[in-house]
Coordinates of C-alpha atoms and ligand atoms in Angstrom, one line a residue:
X1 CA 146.6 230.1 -131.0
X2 CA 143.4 229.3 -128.9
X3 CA 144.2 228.1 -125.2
X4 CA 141.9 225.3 -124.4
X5 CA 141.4 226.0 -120.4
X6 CA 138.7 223.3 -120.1
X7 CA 140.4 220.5 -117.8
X8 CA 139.0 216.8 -117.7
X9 CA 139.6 214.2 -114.7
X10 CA 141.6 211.7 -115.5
X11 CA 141.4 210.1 -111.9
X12 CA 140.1 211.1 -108.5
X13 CA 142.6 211.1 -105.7
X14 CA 141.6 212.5 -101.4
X15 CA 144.7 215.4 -101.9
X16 CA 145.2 216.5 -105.4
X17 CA 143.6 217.0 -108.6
X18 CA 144.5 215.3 -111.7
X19 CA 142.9 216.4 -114.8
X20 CA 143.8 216.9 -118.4
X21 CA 143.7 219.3 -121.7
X22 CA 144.3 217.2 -124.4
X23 CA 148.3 215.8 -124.3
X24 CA 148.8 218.0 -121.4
X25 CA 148.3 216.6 -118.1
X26 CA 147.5 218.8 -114.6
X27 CA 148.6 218.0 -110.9
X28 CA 147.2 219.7 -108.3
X29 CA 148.2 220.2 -104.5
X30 CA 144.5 220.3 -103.0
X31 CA 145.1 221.5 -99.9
X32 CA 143.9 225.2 -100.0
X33 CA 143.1 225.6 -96.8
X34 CA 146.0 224.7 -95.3
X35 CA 147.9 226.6 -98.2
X36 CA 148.5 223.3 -99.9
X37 CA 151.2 221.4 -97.6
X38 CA 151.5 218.5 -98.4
X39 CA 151.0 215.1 -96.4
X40 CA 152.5 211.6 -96.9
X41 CA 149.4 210.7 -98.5
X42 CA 149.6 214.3 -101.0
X43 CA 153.0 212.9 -102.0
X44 CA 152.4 209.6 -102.4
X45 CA 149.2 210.7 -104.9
X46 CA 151.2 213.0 -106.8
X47 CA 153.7 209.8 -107.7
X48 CA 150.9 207.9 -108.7
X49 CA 149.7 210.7 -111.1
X50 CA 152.7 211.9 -112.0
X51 CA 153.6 207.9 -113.3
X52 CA 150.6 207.5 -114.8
X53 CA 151.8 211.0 -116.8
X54 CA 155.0 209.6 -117.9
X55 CA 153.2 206.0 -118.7
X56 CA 150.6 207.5 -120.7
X57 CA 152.1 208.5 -124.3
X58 CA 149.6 210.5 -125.4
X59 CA 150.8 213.3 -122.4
X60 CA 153.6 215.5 -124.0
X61 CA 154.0 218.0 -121.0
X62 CA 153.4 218.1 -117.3
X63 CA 152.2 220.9 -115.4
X64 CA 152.1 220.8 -111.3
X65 CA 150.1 223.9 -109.3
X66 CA 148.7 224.3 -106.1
X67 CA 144.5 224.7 -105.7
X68 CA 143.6 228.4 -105.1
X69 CA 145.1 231.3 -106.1
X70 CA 147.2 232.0 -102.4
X71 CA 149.5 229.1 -102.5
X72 CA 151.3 227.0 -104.8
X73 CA 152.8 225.0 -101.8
X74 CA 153.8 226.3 -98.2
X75 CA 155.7 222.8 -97.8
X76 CA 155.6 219.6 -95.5
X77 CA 152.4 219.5 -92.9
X78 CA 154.0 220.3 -89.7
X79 CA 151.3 219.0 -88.1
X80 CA 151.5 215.6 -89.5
X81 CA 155.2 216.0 -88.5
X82 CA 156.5 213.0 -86.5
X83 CA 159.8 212.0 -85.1
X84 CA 161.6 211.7 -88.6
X85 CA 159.4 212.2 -91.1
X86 CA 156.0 213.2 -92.0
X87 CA 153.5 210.7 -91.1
X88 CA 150.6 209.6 -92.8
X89 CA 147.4 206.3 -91.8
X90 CA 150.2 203.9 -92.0
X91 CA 151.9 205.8 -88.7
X92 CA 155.3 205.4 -90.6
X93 CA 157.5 208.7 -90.7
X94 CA 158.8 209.1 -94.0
X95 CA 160.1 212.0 -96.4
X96 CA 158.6 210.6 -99.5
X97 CA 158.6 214.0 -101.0
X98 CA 162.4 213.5 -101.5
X99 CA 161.1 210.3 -104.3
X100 CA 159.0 212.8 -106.3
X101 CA 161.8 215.4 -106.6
X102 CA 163.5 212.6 -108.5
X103 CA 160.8 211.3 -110.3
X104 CA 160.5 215.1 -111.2
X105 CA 163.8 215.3 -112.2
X106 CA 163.8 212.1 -114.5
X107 CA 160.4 212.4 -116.1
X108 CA 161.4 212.6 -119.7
X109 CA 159.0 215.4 -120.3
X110 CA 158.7 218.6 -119.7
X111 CA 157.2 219.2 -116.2
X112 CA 156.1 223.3 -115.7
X113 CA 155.3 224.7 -112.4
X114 CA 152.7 227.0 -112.1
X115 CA 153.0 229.6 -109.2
X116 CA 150.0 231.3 -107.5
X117 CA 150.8 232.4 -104.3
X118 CA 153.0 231.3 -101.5
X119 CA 155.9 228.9 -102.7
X120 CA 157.6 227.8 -99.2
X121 CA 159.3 225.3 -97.8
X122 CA 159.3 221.8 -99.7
X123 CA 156.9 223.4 -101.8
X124 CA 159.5 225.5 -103.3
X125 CA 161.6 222.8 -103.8
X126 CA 159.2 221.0 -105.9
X127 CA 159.6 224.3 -108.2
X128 CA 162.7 224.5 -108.2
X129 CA 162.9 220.9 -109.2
X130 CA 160.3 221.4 -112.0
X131 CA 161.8 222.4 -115.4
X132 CA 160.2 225.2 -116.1
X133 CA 158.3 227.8 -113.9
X134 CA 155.8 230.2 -114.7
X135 CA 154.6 232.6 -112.1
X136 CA 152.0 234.7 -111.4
X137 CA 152.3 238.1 -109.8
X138 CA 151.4 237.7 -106.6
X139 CA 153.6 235.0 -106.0
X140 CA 156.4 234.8 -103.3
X141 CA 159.5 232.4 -102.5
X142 CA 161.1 231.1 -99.5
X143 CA 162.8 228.6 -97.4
X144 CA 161.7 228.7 -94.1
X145 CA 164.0 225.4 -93.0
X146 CA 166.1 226.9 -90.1
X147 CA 162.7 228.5 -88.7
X148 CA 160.8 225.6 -87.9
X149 CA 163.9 223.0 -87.6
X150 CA 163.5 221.2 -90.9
X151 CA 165.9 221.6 -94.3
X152 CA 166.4 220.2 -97.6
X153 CA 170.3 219.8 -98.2
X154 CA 169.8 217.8 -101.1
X155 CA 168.3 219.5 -104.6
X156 CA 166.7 222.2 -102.0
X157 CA 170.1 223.1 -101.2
X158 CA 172.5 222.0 -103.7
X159 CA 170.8 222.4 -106.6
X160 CA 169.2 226.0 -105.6
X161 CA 173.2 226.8 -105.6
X162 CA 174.1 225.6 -109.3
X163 CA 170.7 227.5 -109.8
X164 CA 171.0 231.2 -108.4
X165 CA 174.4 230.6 -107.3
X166 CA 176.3 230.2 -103.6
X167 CA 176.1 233.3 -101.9
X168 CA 172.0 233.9 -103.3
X169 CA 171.5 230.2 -102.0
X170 CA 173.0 230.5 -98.7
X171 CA 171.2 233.8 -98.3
X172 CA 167.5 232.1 -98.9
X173 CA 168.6 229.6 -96.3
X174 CA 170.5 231.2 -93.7
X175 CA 168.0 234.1 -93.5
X176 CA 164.6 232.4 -94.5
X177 CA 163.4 235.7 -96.1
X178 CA 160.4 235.9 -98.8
X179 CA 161.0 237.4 -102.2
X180 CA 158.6 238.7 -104.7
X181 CA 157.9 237.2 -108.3
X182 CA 159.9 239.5 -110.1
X183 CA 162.9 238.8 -107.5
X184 CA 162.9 235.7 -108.3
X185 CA 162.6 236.0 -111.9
X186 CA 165.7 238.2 -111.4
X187 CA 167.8 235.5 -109.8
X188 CA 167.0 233.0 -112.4
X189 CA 165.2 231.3 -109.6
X190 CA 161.9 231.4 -112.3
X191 CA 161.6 231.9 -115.8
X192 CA 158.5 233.7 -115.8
X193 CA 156.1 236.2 -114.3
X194 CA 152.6 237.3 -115.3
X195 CA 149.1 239.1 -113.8
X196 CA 147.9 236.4 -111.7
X197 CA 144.9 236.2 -114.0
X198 CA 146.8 235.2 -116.7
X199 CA 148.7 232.7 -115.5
X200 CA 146.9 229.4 -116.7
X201 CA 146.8 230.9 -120.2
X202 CA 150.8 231.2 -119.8
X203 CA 151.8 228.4 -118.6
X204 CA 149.5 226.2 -121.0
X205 CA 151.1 228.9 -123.8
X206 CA 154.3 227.6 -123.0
X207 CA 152.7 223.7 -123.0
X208 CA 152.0 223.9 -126.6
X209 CA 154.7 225.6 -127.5
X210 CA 156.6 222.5 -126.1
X211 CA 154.2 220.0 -127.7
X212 CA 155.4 221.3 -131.0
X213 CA 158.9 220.4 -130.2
X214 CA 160.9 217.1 -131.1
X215 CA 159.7 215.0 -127.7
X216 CA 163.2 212.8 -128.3
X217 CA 165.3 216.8 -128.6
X218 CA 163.6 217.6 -125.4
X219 CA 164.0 214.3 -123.3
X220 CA 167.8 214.2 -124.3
X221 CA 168.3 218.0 -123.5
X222 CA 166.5 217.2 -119.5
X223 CA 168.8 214.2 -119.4
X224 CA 171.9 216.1 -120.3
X225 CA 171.6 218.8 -117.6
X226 CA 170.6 215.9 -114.9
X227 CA 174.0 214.2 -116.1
X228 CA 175.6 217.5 -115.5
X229 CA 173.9 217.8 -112.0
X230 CA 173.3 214.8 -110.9
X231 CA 176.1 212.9 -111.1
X232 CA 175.8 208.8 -111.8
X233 CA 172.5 209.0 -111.5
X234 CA 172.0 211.7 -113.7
X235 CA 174.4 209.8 -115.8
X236 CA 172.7 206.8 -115.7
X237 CA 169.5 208.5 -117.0
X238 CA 171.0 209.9 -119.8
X239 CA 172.5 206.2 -120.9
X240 CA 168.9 204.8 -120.5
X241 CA 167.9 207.0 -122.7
X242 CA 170.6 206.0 -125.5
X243 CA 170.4 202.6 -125.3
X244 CA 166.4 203.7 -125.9
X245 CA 167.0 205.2 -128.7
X246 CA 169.6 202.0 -129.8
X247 CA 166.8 200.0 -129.0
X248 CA 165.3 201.0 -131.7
X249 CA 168.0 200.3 -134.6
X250 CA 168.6 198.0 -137.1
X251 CA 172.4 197.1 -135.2
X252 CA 170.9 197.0 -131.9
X253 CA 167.6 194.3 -133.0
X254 CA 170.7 192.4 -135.1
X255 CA 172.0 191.7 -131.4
X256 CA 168.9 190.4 -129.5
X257 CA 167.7 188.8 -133.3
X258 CA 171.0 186.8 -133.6
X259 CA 170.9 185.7 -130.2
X260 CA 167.1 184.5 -130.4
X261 CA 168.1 182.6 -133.5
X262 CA 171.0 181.2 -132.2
X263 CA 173.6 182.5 -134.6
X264 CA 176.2 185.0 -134.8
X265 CA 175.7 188.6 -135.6
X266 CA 176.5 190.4 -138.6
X267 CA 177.2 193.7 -136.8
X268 CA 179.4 194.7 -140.1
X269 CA 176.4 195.7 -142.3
X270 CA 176.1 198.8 -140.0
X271 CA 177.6 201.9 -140.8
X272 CA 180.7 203.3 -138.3
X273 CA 179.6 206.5 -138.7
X274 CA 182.6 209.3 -137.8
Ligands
LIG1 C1 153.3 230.2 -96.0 C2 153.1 231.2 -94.9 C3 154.2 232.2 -94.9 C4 151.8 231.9 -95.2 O1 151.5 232.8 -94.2 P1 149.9 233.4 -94.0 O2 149.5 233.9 -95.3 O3 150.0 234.3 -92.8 O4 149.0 232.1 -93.7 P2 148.9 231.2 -92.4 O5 147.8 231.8 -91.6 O6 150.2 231.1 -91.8 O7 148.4 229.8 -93.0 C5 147.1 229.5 -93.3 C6 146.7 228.2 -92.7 O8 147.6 227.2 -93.2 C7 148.3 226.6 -92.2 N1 149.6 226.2 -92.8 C8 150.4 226.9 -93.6 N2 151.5 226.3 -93.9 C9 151.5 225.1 -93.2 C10 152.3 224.0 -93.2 N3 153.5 223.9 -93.8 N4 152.0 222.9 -92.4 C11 150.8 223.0 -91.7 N5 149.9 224.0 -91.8 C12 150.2 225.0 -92.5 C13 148.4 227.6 -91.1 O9 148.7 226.9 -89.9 C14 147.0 228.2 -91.2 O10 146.1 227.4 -90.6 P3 145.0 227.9 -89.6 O11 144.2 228.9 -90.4 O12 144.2 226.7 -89.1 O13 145.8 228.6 -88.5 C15 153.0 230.5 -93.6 O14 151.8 229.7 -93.5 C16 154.1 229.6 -93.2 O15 155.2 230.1 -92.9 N6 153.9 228.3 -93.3 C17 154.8 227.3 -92.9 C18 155.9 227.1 -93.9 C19 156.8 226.0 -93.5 O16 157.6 226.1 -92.6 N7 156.8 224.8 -94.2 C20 157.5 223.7 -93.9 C21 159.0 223.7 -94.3 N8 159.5 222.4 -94.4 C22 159.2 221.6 -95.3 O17 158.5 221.9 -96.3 C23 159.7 220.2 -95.2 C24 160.4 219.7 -96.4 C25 160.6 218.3 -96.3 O18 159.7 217.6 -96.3 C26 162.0 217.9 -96.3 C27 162.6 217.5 -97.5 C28 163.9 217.1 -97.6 C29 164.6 217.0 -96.4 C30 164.1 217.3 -95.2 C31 162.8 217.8 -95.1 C32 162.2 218.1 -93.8 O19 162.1 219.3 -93.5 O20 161.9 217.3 -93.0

């Protein structure tokens, strides 16, 4: 298979990239300097992009990295760091990094993180709550929460638990230690790890690999381990995608058709499958 590694813009944002390859679609933390930490205005460009991704359907898979090769993310901008919340030009504090995890999470395609580098903080997060992650050797993970008075008990927390289990969890938080790719890969915290040079050509590997795949299959699966995880909302995910798909049928149009032309419906034609 030939990897195409040529990447088009697809619009221009101050704090990330967003480019494609054909149906795959790019995000990019551009923040190298500061090893990609994001801002209020970093997260609130990577919803924008990442909704235009789910909008668009000519994108099959997702893929979100960090611009360099030292960091993926190290996290929120403590500098930027206000009394509750990160604050951006509108001088409101807010932790709008919390609304791309779900959007993340509900994004009925597959989302891949790709790891260069330094995967800290709420950076680390946003890997964890990416469906797949490939890494490349020279990448490291870490929580660094309880050092700099800052944590993420939600799906940095919780989640990391039903991930690489309790005691693994508690000790990523509680101690704030830095682990190697292939520890992670170990814990299940990753699925993948590769030379650093070859990590593009992976993780777009594993994108068309996936664009091969029933899109439906692979929306249904994502929903299913949300419902498992996530509770209503989860739940409530995995619904909006049946009643999607029922949309779609002839018993479901014989609703919304009967009631437009003010009869009653003949749901009996429809098969009561067992
Ligand atoms: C990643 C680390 C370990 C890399 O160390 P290294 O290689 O020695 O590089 P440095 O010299 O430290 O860094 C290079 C330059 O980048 C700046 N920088 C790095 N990280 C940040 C950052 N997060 N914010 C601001 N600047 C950063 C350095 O200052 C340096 O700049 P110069 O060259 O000018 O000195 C190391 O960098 C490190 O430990 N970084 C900090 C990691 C961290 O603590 N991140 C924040 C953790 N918290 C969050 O991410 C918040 C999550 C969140 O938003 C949230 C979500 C849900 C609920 C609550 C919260 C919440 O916490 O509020």
């Amino acid at each position: 298979m030939e990897i195409q590694t040529e990447w088009t813009p697809i619009k221009d944002y101050s704090e990330i990239l967003f480019e494609r390859t054909g149906k795959i679609a790019k995000i990019t933390m551009n923040r190298p300097q500061k090893h990609n930490a994001f801002t209020p205005v970093t997260v609130s460009e990577m919803i924008d992009a990442f909704s235009l991704a789910r909008d668009d359907e000519s994108i099959g898979v997702i893929i979100l990295t960090g611009a360099g090769d030292k960091a993926f993310s190290s996290g929120g901008d403590q500098s930027v760091r206000g009394n509750g919340g990160y604050v951006g030009p509108d001088e409101i504090a807010r932790l709008n990094v919390l609304d791309l995890q779900r959007l993340i999470r509900v994004i009925p395609k597959p989302v891949i993180a790709m790891v260069k580098g330094w995967s800290v903080g709420g950076g680390n997060v946003l890997q964890l709550v990416c469906d797949l992650t490939v890494a490349a050797d020279n990448a490291q993970f870490g929580q660094t929460g309880p050092k700099v008075g800052s944590f993420d008990a939600g799906y940095g927390s919780a989640y990391l638990a039903r991930v690489i289990g309790h005691k693994r969890a508690k000790e990523v938080w509680f101690l704030d230690h830095f682990y190697s790719a292939d520890e992670a890969l170990a814990m299940g915290w990753i699925n993948r790890v590769v030379p650093l040079a070859e990590v593009e050509t992976a993780t777009l590997e594993w994108a068309y690999e996936l664009l091969e795949k029933s899109p439906t299959a692979l929306r249904f699966i994502k929903a299913a381990m949300n419902a498992d995880t996530d509770g209503v909302a989860g739940l409530q995910q995995l619904a909006g995608d049946a009643t999607m798909l029922f949309y779609t049928t002839d018993e479901g149009k014989e609703g919304r058709d009967a009631f437009l032309e003010k009869r009653k419906p003949d749901f009996n034609q429809f098969p009561k499958f067992p």
